[in-house]
Short mmCIF file of C-alpha atoms in Angstrom, two decimals:
data_model
loop_
_atom_site.label_atom_id
_atom_site.label_comp_id
_atom_site.label_asym_id
_atom_site.label_seq_id
_atom_site.Cartn_x
_atom_site.Cartn_y
_atom_site.Cartn_z
CA UNK A 1 20.94 -6.46 -3.69
CA UNK A 2 17.52 -5.27 -2.55
CA UNK A 3 15.41 -6.67 0.26
CA UNK A 4 12.27 -5.95 -1.73
CA UNK A 5 11.13 -4.70 -5.11
CA UNK A 6 7.64 -3.23 -5.27
CA UNK A 7 5.40 -2.23 -8.15
CA UNK A 8 2.52 0.19 -7.75
CA UNK A 9 0.54 3.16 -8.98
CA UNK A 10 2.38 6.47 -8.68
CA UNK A 11 0.07 9.11 -7.23
CA UNK A 12 0.58 12.51 -5.67
CA UNK A 13 -1.82 12.87 -2.73
CA UNK A 14 -3.82 16.05 -2.11
CA UNK A 15 -5.36 15.86 1.37
CA UNK A 16 -8.45 17.84 2.36
CA UNK A 17 -10.19 18.11 5.72
CA UNK A 18 -13.94 17.76 5.13
CA UNK A 19 -16.99 17.61 7.34
CA UNK A 20 -19.33 14.66 6.88
CA UNK A 21 -21.78 16.99 5.15
CA UNK A 22 -19.13 18.21 2.72
CA UNK A 23 -18.10 14.64 1.94
CA UNK A 24 -21.72 13.65 1.32
CA UNK A 25 -22.03 16.46 -1.22
CA UNK A 26 -19.21 14.87 -3.28
CA UNK A 27 -21.16 11.60 -3.68
CA UNK A 28 -17.97 9.65 -2.89
CA UNK A 29 -18.30 6.37 -0.97
CA UNK A 30 -16.94 7.01 2.51
CA UNK A 31 -13.90 4.93 3.41
CA UNK A 32 -13.37 3.66 -0.11
CA UNK A 33 -11.57 4.60 -3.33
CA UNK A 34 -13.28 5.78 -6.51
CA UNK A 35 -11.51 5.96 -9.88
CA UNK A 36 -11.98 9.16 -11.84
CA UNK A 37 -11.12 10.66 -15.21
CA UNK A 38 -8.98 13.78 -15.49
CA UNK A 39 -12.15 15.80 -16.11
CA UNK A 40 -13.81 14.40 -12.96
CA UNK A 41 -10.69 15.01 -10.88
CA UNK A 42 -10.40 18.57 -12.18
CA UNK A 43 -14.08 19.18 -11.47
CA UNK A 44 -13.79 17.94 -7.88
CA UNK A 45 -10.74 20.10 -7.22
CA UNK A 46 -12.54 23.07 -8.78
CA UNK A 47 -15.53 22.53 -6.48
CA UNK A 48 -13.22 22.48 -3.47
CA UNK A 49 -11.60 25.71 -4.59
CA UNK A 50 -15.01 27.35 -5.14
CA UNK A 51 -15.93 26.44 -1.56
CA UNK A 52 -12.62 27.82 -0.24
CA UNK A 53 -11.33 24.35 0.64
CA UNK A 54 -7.55 24.20 0.45
CA UNK A 55 -5.43 21.04 0.70
CA UNK A 56 -3.89 20.57 4.14
CA UNK A 57 -1.02 18.57 2.70
CA UNK A 58 0.50 17.42 -0.58
CA UNK A 59 2.74 14.39 -0.55
CA UNK A 60 3.86 11.42 -2.56
CA UNK A 61 1.37 8.59 -2.27
CA UNK A 62 0.33 5.28 -3.75
CA UNK A 63 -0.20 2.14 -1.67
CA UNK A 64 2.99 0.23 -2.51
CA UNK A 65 5.06 3.44 -2.47
CA UNK A 66 3.89 4.22 1.07
CA UNK A 67 4.83 0.70 2.12
CA UNK A 68 8.30 1.01 0.57
CA UNK A 69 8.78 4.44 2.16
CA UNK A 70 8.23 2.85 5.57
CA UNK A 71 10.40 -0.15 4.67
CA UNK A 72 13.34 2.03 3.63
CA UNK A 73 13.07 4.43 6.58
CA UNK A 74 13.13 1.48 8.97
CA UNK A 75 16.46 0.46 7.43
CA UNK A 76 15.58 -1.86 4.55
CA UNK A 77 16.77 -1.73 0.95
CA UNK A 78 13.78 -1.11 -1.30
CA UNK A 79 13.27 -0.62 -5.04
CA UNK A 80 10.07 0.80 -6.51
CA UNK A 81 8.76 0.43 -10.05
CA UNK A 82 6.06 2.78 -11.33
CA UNK A 83 5.04 5.11 -14.17
CA UNK A 84 4.92 8.93 -13.96
CA UNK A 85 4.71 11.73 -16.49
CA UNK A 86 7.60 13.96 -17.47
CA UNK A 87 6.07 16.78 -15.41
CA UNK A 88 6.66 18.60 -12.13
CA UNK A 89 4.48 16.18 -10.17
CA UNK A 90 6.35 13.18 -11.55
CA UNK A 91 9.74 14.62 -10.64
CA UNK A 92 8.47 15.55 -7.18
CA UNK A 93 7.16 12.02 -6.73
CA UNK A 94 10.41 10.24 -7.63
CA UNK A 95 12.61 12.71 -5.72
CA UNK A 96 10.48 12.18 -2.62
CA UNK A 97 11.08 8.43 -2.74
CA UNK A 98 14.78 8.74 -3.52
CA UNK A 99 15.33 11.08 -0.58
CA UNK A 100 13.83 8.43 1.70
CA UNK A 101 16.26 5.82 0.37
CA UNK A 102 13.87 4.06 -2.02
CA UNK A 103 15.66 3.26 -5.29
CA UNK A 104 13.90 3.85 -8.63
CA UNK A 105 14.80 3.60 -12.31
CA UNK A 106 13.75 7.07 -13.42
CA UNK A 107 14.40 6.42 -17.12
CA UNK A 108 11.96 3.49 -17.13
CA UNK A 109 9.45 5.14 -14.81
CA UNK A 110 9.17 8.49 -16.62
CA UNK A 111 7.28 8.80 -19.90
CA UNK A 112 7.07 11.80 -22.23
CA UNK A 113 3.66 13.40 -22.62
CA UNK A 114 2.05 11.56 -19.70
CA UNK A 115 0.26 13.18 -16.78
CA UNK A 116 1.28 11.97 -13.32
CA UNK A 117 -1.61 10.45 -11.38
CA UNK A 118 -3.20 12.17 -8.41
CA UNK A 119 -5.36 11.17 -5.48
CA UNK A 120 -7.76 13.49 -3.68
CA UNK A 121 -7.91 12.27 -0.09
CA UNK A 122 -10.85 13.53 1.97
CA UNK A 123 -10.38 13.23 5.73
CA UNK A 124 -13.50 13.46 7.89
CA UNK A 125 -13.58 14.28 11.65
CA UNK A 126 -13.55 10.57 12.55
CA UNK A 127 -10.19 10.20 10.79
CA UNK A 128 -11.59 8.05 7.96
CA UNK A 129 -10.05 8.56 4.53
CA UNK A 130 -12.10 8.63 1.34
CA UNK A 131 -10.30 8.82 -2.00
CA UNK A 132 -10.93 9.83 -5.57
CA UNK A 133 -8.09 8.70 -7.79
CA UNK A 134 -7.05 9.84 -11.24
CA UNK A 135 -4.49 7.24 -12.29
CA UNK A 136 -3.11 9.37 -15.11
CA UNK A 137 -0.27 7.73 -16.99
CA UNK A 138 0.04 5.22 -14.16
CA UNK A 139 -2.98 3.41 -15.63
CA UNK A 140 -0.82 2.52 -18.65
CA UNK A 141 2.03 0.98 -16.67
CA UNK A 142 3.44 -2.02 -18.52
CA UNK A 143 6.57 -4.15 -18.72
CA UNK A 144 8.56 -1.29 -20.28
CA UNK A 145 8.30 0.52 -16.93
CA UNK A 146 9.48 -2.48 -14.92
CA UNK A 147 13.15 -3.03 -14.11
CA UNK A 148 13.36 -6.81 -14.21
CA UNK A 149 17.07 -6.64 -13.38
CA UNK A 150 16.14 -5.11 -10.04
CA UNK A 151 13.77 -8.01 -9.39
CA UNK A 152 16.61 -10.43 -10.09
CA UNK A 153 18.49 -8.75 -7.23
CA UNK A 154 15.57 -8.79 -4.78
CA UNK A 155 14.57 -11.23 -2.06
CA UNK A 156 10.91 -10.13 -2.09
CA UNK A 157 8.41 -8.87 -4.66
CA UNK A 158 5.62 -6.66 -3.28
CA UNK A 159 2.48 -5.93 -5.33
CA UNK A 160 -0.43 -3.64 -4.48
CA UNK A 161 -3.96 -4.78 -5.25
CA UNK A 162 -4.79 -1.63 -7.20
CA UNK A 163 -2.64 -3.01 -10.03
CA UNK A 164 -5.32 -5.62 -10.70
CA UNK A 165 -7.35 -2.74 -12.17
CA UNK A 166 -4.63 -1.96 -14.75
CA UNK A 167 -5.16 -4.28 -17.73
CA UNK A 168 -1.97 -3.04 -19.38
CA UNK A 169 0.10 -4.50 -16.55
CA UNK A 170 -1.39 -8.00 -16.51
CA UNK A 171 1.21 -9.48 -18.92
CA UNK A 172 4.01 -7.87 -16.90
CA UNK A 173 2.57 -9.28 -13.67
CA UNK A 174 2.75 -12.76 -15.15
CA UNK A 175 6.35 -12.13 -16.16
CA UNK A 176 7.16 -10.78 -12.68
CA UNK A 177 5.60 -13.81 -11.02
CA UNK A 178 7.44 -16.25 -13.30
CA UNK A 179 10.80 -14.55 -12.83
CA UNK A 180 10.21 -14.43 -9.10
CA UNK A 181 9.39 -18.13 -9.06
CA UNK A 182 12.47 -18.97 -11.12
CA UNK A 183 14.70 -16.96 -8.77
CA UNK A 184 12.97 -18.20 -5.58
CA UNK A 185 11.86 -14.64 -4.82
CA UNK A 186 9.11 -14.48 -2.22
CA UNK A 187 5.93 -12.62 -3.15
CA UNK A 188 3.69 -10.43 -0.98
CA UNK A 189 0.38 -8.94 -2.14
CA UNK A 190 -1.63 -6.21 -0.43
CA UNK A 191 -5.34 -6.06 -1.29
CA UNK A 192 -5.10 -2.28 -0.61
CA UNK A 193 -8.81 -1.34 -0.67
CA UNK A 194 -12.29 -2.93 -0.50
CA UNK A 195 -12.95 -1.47 -3.96
CA UNK A 196 -10.26 -3.75 -5.38
CA UNK A 197 -12.03 -6.84 -4.06
CA UNK A 198 -15.46 -5.56 -5.10
CA UNK A 199 -14.63 -4.51 -8.64
CA UNK A 200 -11.43 -6.32 -9.64
CA UNK A 201 -11.50 -9.67 -7.90
CA UNK A 202 -10.71 -11.55 -11.11
CA UNK A 203 -7.60 -9.42 -11.59
CA UNK A 204 -6.68 -9.98 -7.96
CA UNK A 205 -7.01 -13.74 -8.39
CA UNK A 206 -4.77 -13.51 -11.44
CA UNK A 207 -2.23 -11.59 -9.38
CA UNK A 208 -2.29 -14.29 -6.70
CA UNK A 209 -1.89 -17.01 -9.34
CA UNK A 210 -1.13 -20.41 -7.84
CA UNK A 211 -0.35 -18.82 -4.50
CA UNK A 212 1.91 -16.23 -2.88
CA UNK A 213 3.89 -16.11 0.33
CA UNK A 214 2.03 -13.29 2.12
CA UNK A 215 -1.32 -11.52 1.80
CA UNK A 216 -1.93 -8.24 3.62
CA UNK A 217 -5.50 -6.97 3.97
CA UNK A 218 -7.99 -5.54 6.43
CA UNK A 219 -10.94 -7.46 7.83
CA UNK A 220 -13.47 -5.92 5.42
CA UNK A 221 -11.36 -6.93 2.42
CA UNK A 222 -10.77 -10.40 3.87
CA UNK A 223 -14.47 -11.02 4.39
CA UNK A 224 -15.37 -9.74 0.92
CA UNK A 225 -12.73 -11.92 -0.71
CA UNK A 226 -13.44 -15.14 1.21
CA UNK A 227 -17.11 -14.79 2.10
CA UNK A 228 -16.26 -15.60 5.73
CA UNK A 229 -18.24 -14.08 8.59
CA UNK A 230 -15.45 -13.21 11.02
CA UNK A 231 -11.79 -12.27 11.04
CA UNK A 232 -10.55 -15.65 12.25
CA UNK A 233 -12.39 -17.63 9.58
CA UNK A 234 -11.38 -15.11 6.92
CA UNK A 235 -7.69 -15.31 7.85
CA UNK A 236 -7.82 -19.09 7.72
CA UNK A 237 -9.60 -19.07 4.35
CA UNK A 238 -6.98 -16.73 2.87
CA UNK A 239 -4.30 -19.38 3.39
CA UNK A 240 -5.79 -21.21 0.39
CA UNK A 241 -3.96 -18.49 -1.57
CA UNK A 242 -0.89 -17.88 0.60
CA UNK A 243 1.31 -19.25 3.34
CA UNK A 244 0.84 -16.26 5.63
CA UNK A 245 -2.30 -14.12 5.92
CA UNK A 246 -2.11 -10.86 7.88
CA UNK A 247 -5.53 -9.34 8.56
CA UNK A 248 -5.80 -5.99 10.33
CA UNK A 249 -8.95 -4.68 11.97
CA UNK A 250 -8.55 -1.00 12.72
CA UNK A 251 -8.32 -0.46 16.47
CA UNK A 252 -8.94 -4.17 17.09
CA UNK A 253 -6.28 -6.87 17.22
CA UNK A 254 -4.57 -8.14 14.08
CA UNK A 255 -5.10 -11.78 13.15
CA UNK A 256 -2.17 -13.63 11.58
CA UNK A 257 -2.67 -17.10 10.14
CA UNK A 258 0.27 -19.23 9.01
CA UNK A 259 0.00 -22.41 6.97
CA UNK A 260 2.81 -24.91 7.47
CA UNK A 261 4.25 -27.06 4.68
CA UNK A 262 2.17 -29.90 6.08
CA UNK A 263 -0.96 -27.77 5.71
CA UNK A 264 -1.53 -27.13 9.40
CA UNK A 265 -2.86 -23.68 10.35
CA UNK A 266 -1.71 -21.65 13.34
CA UNK A 267 -3.21 -18.38 14.50
CA UNK A 268 -1.48 -15.49 16.23
CA UNK A 269 -3.34 -12.49 17.59
CA UNK A 270 -1.35 -9.26 17.97
CA UNK A 271 -2.72 -6.42 20.05
CA UNK A 272 -3.14 -2.99 18.48
CA UNK A 273 -1.94 -0.01 20.58
CA UNK A 274 -4.74 2.19 21.90
CA UNK A 275 -4.92 5.62 20.28
CA UNK A 276 -6.73 8.49 21.99
CA UNK A 277 -7.50 10.46 18.83
CA UNK A 278 -7.52 9.19 15.26
CA UNK A 279 -6.77 12.12 12.93
CA UNK A 280 -6.11 10.50 9.55
CA UNK A 281 -6.21 6.81 8.53
CA UNK A 282 -4.73 7.49 5.08
CA UNK A 283 -1.70 5.21 4.55
CA UNK A 284 -2.07 3.32 7.82
CA UNK A 285 -2.56 -0.05 6.13
CA UNK A 286 0.28 0.61 3.70
CA UNK A 287 2.64 1.45 6.53
CA UNK A 288 1.50 -1.63 8.41
CA UNK A 289 2.43 -3.83 5.45
CA UNK A 290 5.78 -2.11 4.90
CA UNK A 291 6.79 -2.34 8.55
CA UNK A 292 5.62 -5.96 8.87
CA UNK A 293 7.54 -6.95 5.75
CA UNK A 294 10.67 -5.18 7.01
CA UNK A 295 10.61 -7.20 10.23
CA UNK A 296 9.78 -10.41 8.33
CA UNK A 297 12.68 -9.86 5.93
CA UNK A 298 14.95 -9.48 8.96
CA UNK A 299 13.90 -12.85 10.43
CA UNK A 300 11.84 -11.45 13.30
CA UNK A 301 9.11 -13.55 14.86
CA UNK A 302 5.58 -13.05 13.56
CA UNK A 303 4.62 -11.45 16.87
CA UNK A 304 7.50 -8.98 16.54
CA UNK A 305 6.46 -8.27 12.96
CA UNK A 306 2.93 -7.50 14.10
CA UNK A 307 4.10 -5.38 17.01
CA UNK A 308 6.37 -3.23 14.85
CA UNK A 309 3.68 -2.82 12.18
CA UNK A 310 1.00 -1.93 14.73
CA UNK A 311 3.18 0.68 16.40
CA UNK A 312 4.02 2.31 13.07
CA UNK A 313 0.39 2.31 11.88
CA UNK A 314 -0.87 3.67 15.21
CA UNK A 315 1.51 6.60 14.87
CA UNK A 316 0.44 7.26 11.27
CA UNK A 317 -3.24 7.65 12.23
CA UNK A 318 -2.36 10.30 14.81
CA UNK A 319 -1.14 12.82 12.23
CA UNK A 320 -2.00 14.11 8.79
CA UNK A 321 -0.48 12.42 5.77
CA UNK A 322 0.37 8.82 4.87
CA UNK A 323 4.01 8.85 5.99
CA UNK A 324 6.08 9.45 9.12
CA UNK A 325 9.45 11.14 9.36
CA UNK A 326 12.65 9.11 9.22
CA UNK A 327 13.22 9.81 12.92
CA UNK A 328 9.77 8.53 13.85
CA UNK A 329 10.23 5.25 11.96
CA UNK A 330 13.65 4.62 13.46
CA UNK A 331 12.53 5.51 16.98
CA UNK A 332 9.70 2.96 16.77
CA UNK A 333 12.08 0.29 15.42
CA UNK A 334 14.48 0.90 18.29
CA UNK A 335 11.66 0.54 20.82
CA UNK A 336 10.11 -2.61 19.36
CA UNK A 337 13.24 -4.30 17.99
CA UNK A 338 15.98 -3.20 20.43
CA UNK A 339 18.39 -5.90 19.26
CA UNK A 340 18.40 -4.30 15.80
CA UNK A 341 18.82 -0.69 16.92
#
């Protein structure tokens, strides 16, 4: 049995430290994600090399994968479905997850002749992350890469919003949703990036279908999706598509809105720990979702869920890379959820 099965894009992250001027020269939209071809990705990396810019870190990435990494390190049982190439990067990617305790079906996830996706992550002095993503073979993920038997053994299904940009996966998403509904599996969706809402809202609506249990997003994504003017109104509007909306807001408090079976809405505001220096926001939202879902799956209160998630995310932004060490995750869990230590 698994607590959660997730499906997402498999990407190896290459992190670079850039000044604002250097980022401007790339023409990338600061704080957002831009899709690129292999030629465009190769060109960007070549430009970095020409300017003596070396990656500060290489690590497994991908929104849902980061969330499952956190979930597993906190003590949960997670399964991850994806698509990688039969190359060094793909093997590195799957090994990295397996070592953290995230289960995968390598025979379904690995395809001959494919190139594993990559993400160039540019970190500016303010800690903001800007991404250029080459999806590689991940863009062709379909139902052949999905282990539906694993879903049958899972209590939760977790989907990242980036998948709404992959047309090849749309039929599989419908099959995942239907199987989940038949098995009473709860479904959580993370919007993942403002670009998803801006450019793939129709796909996102298809992913949400007739409603899911939980939506994770930040305040910018929530406003874009709902058209609301503030975080409170946006969180409330999101409950038209879910029972529980979790809206983060950077250093500001998180707004959680729950819709009861009778249709009544209740709001909970969870404080975000103060951080002296933000170094790197890459993966913070993913880790928030993974930690929140871990606490939710273990019957914690919504306030406890928010507190654990906020503590994990606040630690992530204080270091380079989208993931903490196993010891860091477990230490935070012991502090916030002492009864489960």
